[in-house]
Short mmCIF file of C-alpha atoms and ligand atoms in Angstrom, two decimals:
data_model
loop_
_atom_site.label_atom_id
_atom_site.label_comp_id
_atom_site.label_asym_id
_atom_site.label_seq_id
_atom_site.Cartn_x
_atom_site.Cartn_y
_atom_site.Cartn_z
CA MET X 1 0.00 0.00 0.00
CA THR X 2 1.54 3.33 -1.04
CA VAL X 3 0.24 6.27 0.91
CA PRO X 4 0.33 9.62 -0.91
CA ARG X 5 2.65 12.24 0.49
CA ILE X 6 1.93 15.91 1.11
CA ARG X 7 4.61 18.50 0.50
CA LEU X 8 5.10 20.86 3.44
CA ASN X 9 6.21 24.51 3.19
CA ASP X 10 9.82 23.51 3.97
CA GLY X 11 9.95 21.00 1.09
CA THR X 12 9.67 17.79 3.15
CA GLU X 13 7.00 15.26 2.20
CA ILE X 14 4.84 13.72 4.91
CA PRO X 15 2.72 10.59 4.40
CA ALA X 16 -0.90 11.81 4.36
CA LEU X 17 -2.07 8.92 6.55
CA GLY X 18 -0.38 7.67 9.69
CA TYR X 19 -0.96 5.87 12.96
CA GLY X 20 -2.09 7.81 16.06
CA THR X 21 -0.88 6.69 19.47
CA TRP X 22 -2.68 8.80 22.10
CA GLN X 23 -3.90 6.47 24.90
CA LEU X 24 -1.86 3.62 23.46
CA ASP X 25 -0.30 2.06 26.57
CA GLU X 26 3.33 1.03 26.42
CA GLY X 27 2.32 -2.62 26.84
CA ALA X 28 -0.01 -2.46 23.84
CA VAL X 29 2.56 -0.83 21.55
CA PRO X 30 4.38 -3.94 20.23
CA GLU X 31 1.24 -5.67 18.94
CA ALA X 32 -0.62 -2.57 17.73
CA LEU X 33 2.33 -0.79 16.14
CA GLY X 34 3.57 -4.10 14.75
CA ALA X 35 0.18 -4.54 13.04
CA ALA X 36 0.35 -0.96 11.75
CA LEU X 37 3.82 -1.41 10.26
CA ASP X 38 2.77 -4.75 8.71
CA ALA X 39 -0.25 -3.00 7.18
CA GLY X 40 2.04 -0.43 5.58
CA TYR X 41 1.84 2.55 7.95
CA ARG X 42 5.09 4.51 7.86
CA HIS X 43 3.98 7.65 9.73
CA ILE X 44 3.64 7.51 13.53
CA ASP X 45 2.23 10.33 15.65
CA THR X 46 3.33 10.29 19.29
CA ALA X 47 4.11 12.81 22.05
CA HIS X 48 6.12 12.96 25.26
CA ALA X 49 2.81 13.15 27.14
CA TYR X 50 1.54 9.87 25.66
CA GLY X 51 4.13 7.95 27.71
CA ASN X 52 4.86 5.52 24.87
CA GLU X 53 7.91 6.99 23.09
CA ALA X 54 10.32 4.37 24.49
CA ALA X 55 8.06 1.47 23.50
CA ILE X 56 7.65 2.95 20.02
CA GLY X 57 11.42 3.39 19.77
CA ARG X 58 11.97 -0.31 20.55
CA VAL X 59 9.48 -1.44 17.89
CA ILE X 60 11.06 0.82 15.27
CA ALA X 61 14.54 -0.42 16.16
CA ASP X 62 13.46 -4.04 15.76
CA ALA X 63 11.49 -3.46 12.55
CA ASP X 64 13.21 -4.19 9.29
CA ILE X 65 12.33 -0.81 7.79
CA ALA X 66 14.82 1.77 6.51
CA ARG X 67 14.84 4.90 8.63
CA ASP X 68 14.14 7.15 5.66
CA GLU X 69 10.90 5.30 4.97
CA LEU X 70 9.54 6.25 8.38
CA TRP X 71 8.04 9.55 9.43
CA ILE X 72 8.03 10.05 13.21
CA THR X 73 6.30 12.99 14.89
CA SER X 74 6.57 13.86 18.57
CA LYS X 75 5.51 16.83 20.68
CA LEU X 76 6.86 19.09 23.39
CA TRP X 77 4.72 18.88 26.52
CA ASN X 78 3.14 21.92 28.19
CA ASP X 79 5.31 21.95 31.32
CA ARG X 80 8.58 22.17 29.28
CA HIS X 81 8.11 25.56 27.58
CA GLY X 82 11.04 27.99 27.44
CA ARG X 83 14.31 27.67 25.54
CA ASP X 84 16.40 25.43 27.82
CA ALA X 85 13.48 23.27 28.93
CA THR X 86 12.59 22.68 25.28
CA LEU X 87 16.13 21.64 24.37
CA ARG X 88 16.21 19.21 27.34
CA ALA X 89 12.77 17.83 26.53
CA PHE X 90 13.80 17.25 22.92
CA ASP X 91 16.89 15.32 24.04
CA GLY X 92 14.67 13.16 26.25
CA THR X 93 12.28 12.42 23.40
CA MET X 94 15.16 11.46 21.10
CA GLU X 95 16.71 9.21 23.73
CA ARG X 96 13.41 7.43 24.33
CA LEU X 97 12.70 7.07 20.61
CA GLY X 98 16.30 6.03 19.93
CA LEU X 99 16.57 8.40 16.97
CA ASP X 100 19.22 10.85 15.75
CA VAL X 101 16.86 12.95 13.65
CA LEU X 102 13.15 13.54 14.23
CA ASP X 103 10.88 14.10 11.23
CA LEU X 104 8.46 16.50 12.90
CA TYR X 105 8.43 18.14 16.33
CA LEU X 106 5.41 20.10 17.50
CA ILE X 107 4.61 22.40 20.40
CA HIS X 108 1.70 20.36 21.80
CA TRP X 109 -0.37 23.28 23.20
CA PRO X 110 0.34 27.03 23.33
CA VAL X 111 -0.16 27.41 27.14
CA PRO X 112 -0.59 31.19 26.69
CA MET X 113 -0.92 31.77 30.45
CA GLU X 114 2.80 30.91 30.77
CA ASP X 115 3.71 32.96 27.71
CA LYS X 116 6.82 30.93 26.83
CA TYR X 117 5.76 29.26 23.58
CA ALA X 118 7.69 31.77 21.44
CA GLU X 119 10.90 30.84 23.33
CA SER X 120 10.17 27.17 22.67
CA TRP X 121 9.63 27.94 19.02
CA GLN X 122 13.00 29.70 18.85
CA ALA X 123 14.65 26.58 20.33
CA MET X 124 12.94 24.39 17.75
CA VAL X 125 14.11 26.65 14.94
CA GLU X 126 17.68 26.17 16.26
CA LEU X 127 17.26 22.39 16.42
CA ARG X 128 16.06 22.35 12.84
CA GLU X 129 19.03 24.50 11.76
CA GLN X 130 21.31 21.96 13.46
CA GLY X 131 19.72 19.19 11.39
CA ARG X 132 18.21 17.40 14.40
CA ILE X 133 14.62 17.90 13.21
CA ARG X 134 13.44 17.92 9.59
CA SER X 135 10.20 19.85 10.07
CA ILE X 136 8.79 21.91 12.91
CA GLY X 137 5.22 22.81 13.67
CA VAL X 138 2.61 23.50 16.30
CA SER X 139 -0.52 21.90 17.66
CA ASN X 140 -3.65 23.52 19.03
CA PHE X 141 -2.35 26.96 18.02
CA GLU X 142 -4.84 29.68 17.15
CA PRO X 143 -3.98 32.34 14.52
CA ASP X 144 -2.76 34.89 17.10
CA HIS X 145 -0.32 32.33 18.59
CA ILE X 146 1.01 31.66 15.09
CA ASP X 147 1.33 35.39 14.34
CA ARG X 148 3.39 35.76 17.49
CA ILE X 149 5.95 33.04 16.70
CA VAL X 150 6.27 34.07 13.08
CA GLY X 151 6.66 37.70 14.14
CA GLU X 152 9.46 36.82 16.57
CA THR X 153 11.41 34.36 14.40
CA GLY X 154 10.30 34.83 10.79
CA VAL X 155 9.80 31.05 10.63
CA VAL X 156 6.35 29.77 9.64
CA PRO X 157 5.33 26.40 11.13
CA SER X 158 4.92 23.60 8.60
CA VAL X 159 1.80 22.19 10.25
CA ASP X 160 -0.81 22.97 12.88
CA GLN X 161 -2.27 19.79 14.40
CA ILE X 162 -5.81 20.66 15.50
CA GLU X 163 -9.02 18.90 16.48
CA LEU X 164 -10.91 18.31 13.23
CA HIS X 165 -13.62 15.79 12.31
CA PRO X 166 -17.03 15.90 10.59
CA ARG X 167 -18.76 17.32 13.68
CA TYR X 168 -16.06 19.96 14.21
CA GLN X 169 -14.74 21.11 10.86
CA GLN X 170 -12.85 24.28 11.81
CA ARG X 171 -13.66 26.12 8.56
CA ALA X 172 -12.45 29.55 9.71
CA ILE X 173 -9.00 28.51 10.91
CA ARG X 174 -8.57 26.26 7.85
CA ASP X 175 -8.79 29.28 5.55
CA THR X 176 -6.34 31.24 7.70
CA LEU X 177 -3.80 28.40 7.77
CA ALA X 178 -4.14 27.70 4.04
CA ALA X 179 -3.39 31.36 3.29
CA ARG X 180 -0.14 30.99 5.26
CA ASP X 181 0.81 27.69 3.59
CA ILE X 182 0.53 25.80 6.90
CA ARG X 183 -0.78 22.26 6.51
CA ILE X 184 -3.40 20.89 8.87
CA GLU X 185 -3.16 17.60 10.70
CA SER X 186 -6.62 16.51 11.93
CA TRP X 187 -6.49 15.18 15.46
CA SER X 188 -9.27 12.81 16.55
CA PRO X 189 -10.16 12.44 12.84
CA LEU X 190 -12.80 9.84 13.74
CA GLY X 191 -14.20 12.00 16.53
CA GLN X 192 -12.66 9.52 19.01
CA GLY X 193 -14.93 6.85 17.54
CA GLU X 194 -18.16 8.62 18.42
CA ILE X 195 -19.30 9.77 14.96
CA MET X 196 -19.09 6.34 13.40
CA SER X 197 -22.77 5.59 14.13
CA ASP X 198 -24.00 8.77 12.40
CA PRO X 199 -26.75 7.74 9.90
CA THR X 200 -25.38 9.95 7.09
CA ILE X 201 -21.94 8.37 7.38
CA ALA X 202 -23.49 4.89 7.64
CA ARG X 203 -25.54 5.47 4.46
CA ILE X 204 -22.50 6.59 2.47
CA ALA X 205 -20.43 3.72 3.84
CA GLU X 206 -23.05 1.21 2.72
CA THR X 207 -23.10 2.67 -0.82
CA HIS X 208 -19.37 2.03 -1.15
CA GLY X 209 -19.19 -1.25 0.76
CA LYS X 210 -16.81 0.52 3.15
CA SER X 211 -16.86 1.12 6.90
CA PRO X 212 -17.92 4.44 8.46
CA ALA X 213 -14.29 4.98 9.56
CA GLN X 214 -13.06 4.53 5.99
CA VAL X 215 -15.60 7.07 4.70
CA ILE X 216 -14.56 9.64 7.30
CA LEU X 217 -10.85 9.14 6.58
CA ARG X 218 -11.50 9.50 2.83
CA TRP X 219 -13.32 12.79 3.55
CA HIS X 220 -10.26 14.16 5.40
CA LEU X 221 -7.82 13.04 2.70
CA ASP X 222 -9.95 14.55 -0.09
CA GLN X 223 -9.49 17.94 1.55
CA GLY X 224 -5.73 17.69 1.83
CA LEU X 225 -5.85 17.04 5.59
CA ILE X 226 -3.24 14.78 7.20
CA VAL X 227 -4.74 12.04 9.43
CA PHE X 228 -3.56 9.40 11.88
CA PRO X 229 -6.45 7.36 13.28
CA LYS X 230 -5.79 5.40 16.44
CA SER X 231 -6.86 1.83 17.08
CA THR X 232 -5.54 -1.21 18.91
CA SER X 233 -7.58 -3.63 16.79
CA PRO X 234 -5.43 -5.14 14.01
CA ASP X 235 -8.54 -5.39 11.79
CA HIS X 236 -9.36 -1.69 12.24
CA ILE X 237 -5.70 -0.73 11.83
CA ARG X 238 -5.62 -2.54 8.49
CA SER X 239 -8.98 -1.26 7.26
CA ASN X 240 -8.17 2.34 8.21
CA MET X 241 -5.32 2.13 5.70
CA ASP X 242 -7.54 0.69 2.96
CA VAL X 243 -9.04 4.00 1.84
CA PHE X 244 -7.37 4.61 -1.51
CA ASP X 245 -9.67 2.60 -3.79
CA PHE X 246 -12.91 4.59 -3.67
CA ALA X 247 -14.05 8.19 -4.04
CA LEU X 248 -16.80 10.28 -2.46
CA ASP X 249 -18.97 12.12 -4.94
CA ALA X 250 -20.01 15.77 -4.57
CA GLU X 251 -23.34 14.91 -2.90
CA GLN X 252 -21.65 12.62 -0.36
CA THR X 253 -18.98 15.20 0.41
CA ALA X 254 -21.64 17.90 0.86
CA ALA X 255 -23.64 15.61 3.18
CA ILE X 256 -20.59 15.12 5.42
CA ASP X 257 -19.77 18.84 5.23
CA ALA X 258 -23.29 19.46 6.59
CA LEU X 259 -22.54 17.47 9.78
CA ASP X 260 -20.48 20.37 11.20
CA ALA X 261 -22.11 21.16 14.55
CA ALA X 262 -21.90 24.03 17.02
CA ASP X 263 -21.50 21.54 19.88
CA GLY X 264 -19.18 19.17 17.99
CA LYS X 265 -15.94 20.03 19.80
CA MET X 266 -14.63 17.22 22.02
CA GLY X 267 -11.28 18.43 23.37
CA PRO X 268 -10.25 21.39 25.56
CA LYS X 269 -10.16 24.95 24.25
CA PRO X 270 -6.64 25.48 22.90
CA SER X 271 -5.89 28.58 24.95
CA GLU X 272 -7.20 27.14 28.22
CA LEU X 273 -5.03 24.06 28.75
CA GLY X 274 -2.34 24.78 31.33
CA PRO X 275 1.11 23.33 32.04
CA ILE X 276 -0.13 20.04 33.69
CA PRO X 277 3.15 18.55 35.02
CA LEU X 278 4.43 15.21 33.73
CA SER X 279 6.25 12.96 36.16
CA GLU X 280 9.35 12.39 34.04
P1 NAD A 301 -9.60 8.89 16.67
O1 NAD A 301 -10.49 9.92 16.11
O2 NAD A 301 -8.50 8.34 15.88
O3 NAD A 301 -10.55 7.71 17.18
C1 NAD A 301 -10.04 6.63 17.90
C2 NAD A 301 -11.20 5.74 18.36
O4 NAD A 301 -11.87 5.21 17.22
C3 NAD A 301 -10.74 4.57 19.19
O5 NAD A 301 -11.72 4.37 20.21
C4 NAD A 301 -10.77 3.40 18.22
O6 NAD A 301 -11.03 2.20 18.85
C5 NAD A 301 -11.89 3.79 17.28
N1 NAD A 301 -11.64 3.27 15.93
C6 NAD A 301 -10.52 3.47 15.16
N2 NAD A 301 -10.65 2.86 13.97
C7 NAD A 301 -11.87 2.29 13.96
C8 NAD A 301 -12.59 1.53 13.01
N3 NAD A 301 -12.05 1.25 11.81
N4 NAD A 301 -13.83 1.10 13.32
C9 NAD A 301 -14.39 1.37 14.52
N5 NAD A 301 -13.76 2.08 15.48
C10 NAD A 301 -12.51 2.54 15.21
O7 NAD A 301 -9.10 9.45 18.09
P2 NAD A 301 -7.74 9.95 18.71
O8 NAD A 301 -6.89 8.82 19.14
O9 NAD A 301 -8.16 10.96 19.72
O10 NAD A 301 -7.01 10.78 17.54
C11 NAD A 301 -6.03 10.21 16.68
C12 NAD A 301 -4.65 10.70 17.00
O11 NAD A 301 -4.57 12.13 16.97
C13 NAD A 301 -4.19 10.37 18.43
O12 NAD A 301 -3.93 9.00 18.61
C14 NAD A 301 -3.01 11.27 18.55
O13 NAD A 301 -1.91 10.74 17.84
C15 NAD A 301 -3.56 12.54 17.89
N6 NAD A 301 -4.14 13.51 18.86
C16 NAD A 301 -3.49 14.67 19.07
C17 NAD A 301 -3.98 15.61 19.97
C18 NAD A 301 -3.27 16.91 20.18
O14 NAD A 301 -3.60 17.64 21.11
N7 NAD A 301 -2.32 17.25 19.35
C19 NAD A 301 -5.16 15.34 20.70
C20 NAD A 301 -5.81 14.12 20.46
C21 NAD A 301 -5.30 13.22 19.53
#
């Protein structure tokens, strides 16, 4: 299975579909990630806060896959903002993952009440200049947070990873990010599993002989969004990758577009999440 790649504003090319690992316990990593790699996933989305970087690092080290075929993303946690803390946190992530170069490093949340995300961004710019990271980006950043880091460094993030699924489509910020050539990664692309029973999605899925999850992932990909659904079920892991042999027509796309809902947001408001200390 060859997954299409999307060219980022720094020239790197990220696989459009990957494997998400939030709430994937260390103990579950070998079987689940093993199934994902067997199914052809080459893009893994993790974070310091997920507590599974070391387990992921061990699976990658044991897998017979060339490093340049893999795309690994990790994220700086909220209690490590500031220049020195960011550099130390990055070293920790790389040690746990067992990597020399990271493909993509993101600031996980802006934590504006601490007002140190611009310092973290500066540190990430330095790490990229040193060749230790290929691409740098942000997550859960709103346009004013992005303006701030670009204003202070002149460096535009390559991606913003934000909550985005059929019930929360983020149309306004999508236009703003597109105008700045910042690619969107949709987090919780399947709405954490809760939109799979929607009758509109079920109807479209039946038409194609596909699952609701496959229809939703196709909808993201059609709009140039980068996705990494999470599952521990080998069957779901495989089927979530099998989305390149059918197309949604204009009516089906419009029907999913119409599911956007005022109360569709599932996660915290980006500017409200605080530093929340991690133990290590
Ligand atoms: P998701 O939208 O990927 O949904 C996962 C849920 O859907 C799980 O309960 C899973 O069992 C179920 N599921 C998956 N495939 C299925 C299938 N084919 N059929 C039926 N059920 C299926 O949720 P997520 O894990 O929140 O988001 C994906 C990834 O996004 C995360 O793992 C993580 O990597 C990233 N993420 C990032 C942030 C952030 O703040 N940057 C926040 C949340 C998630």
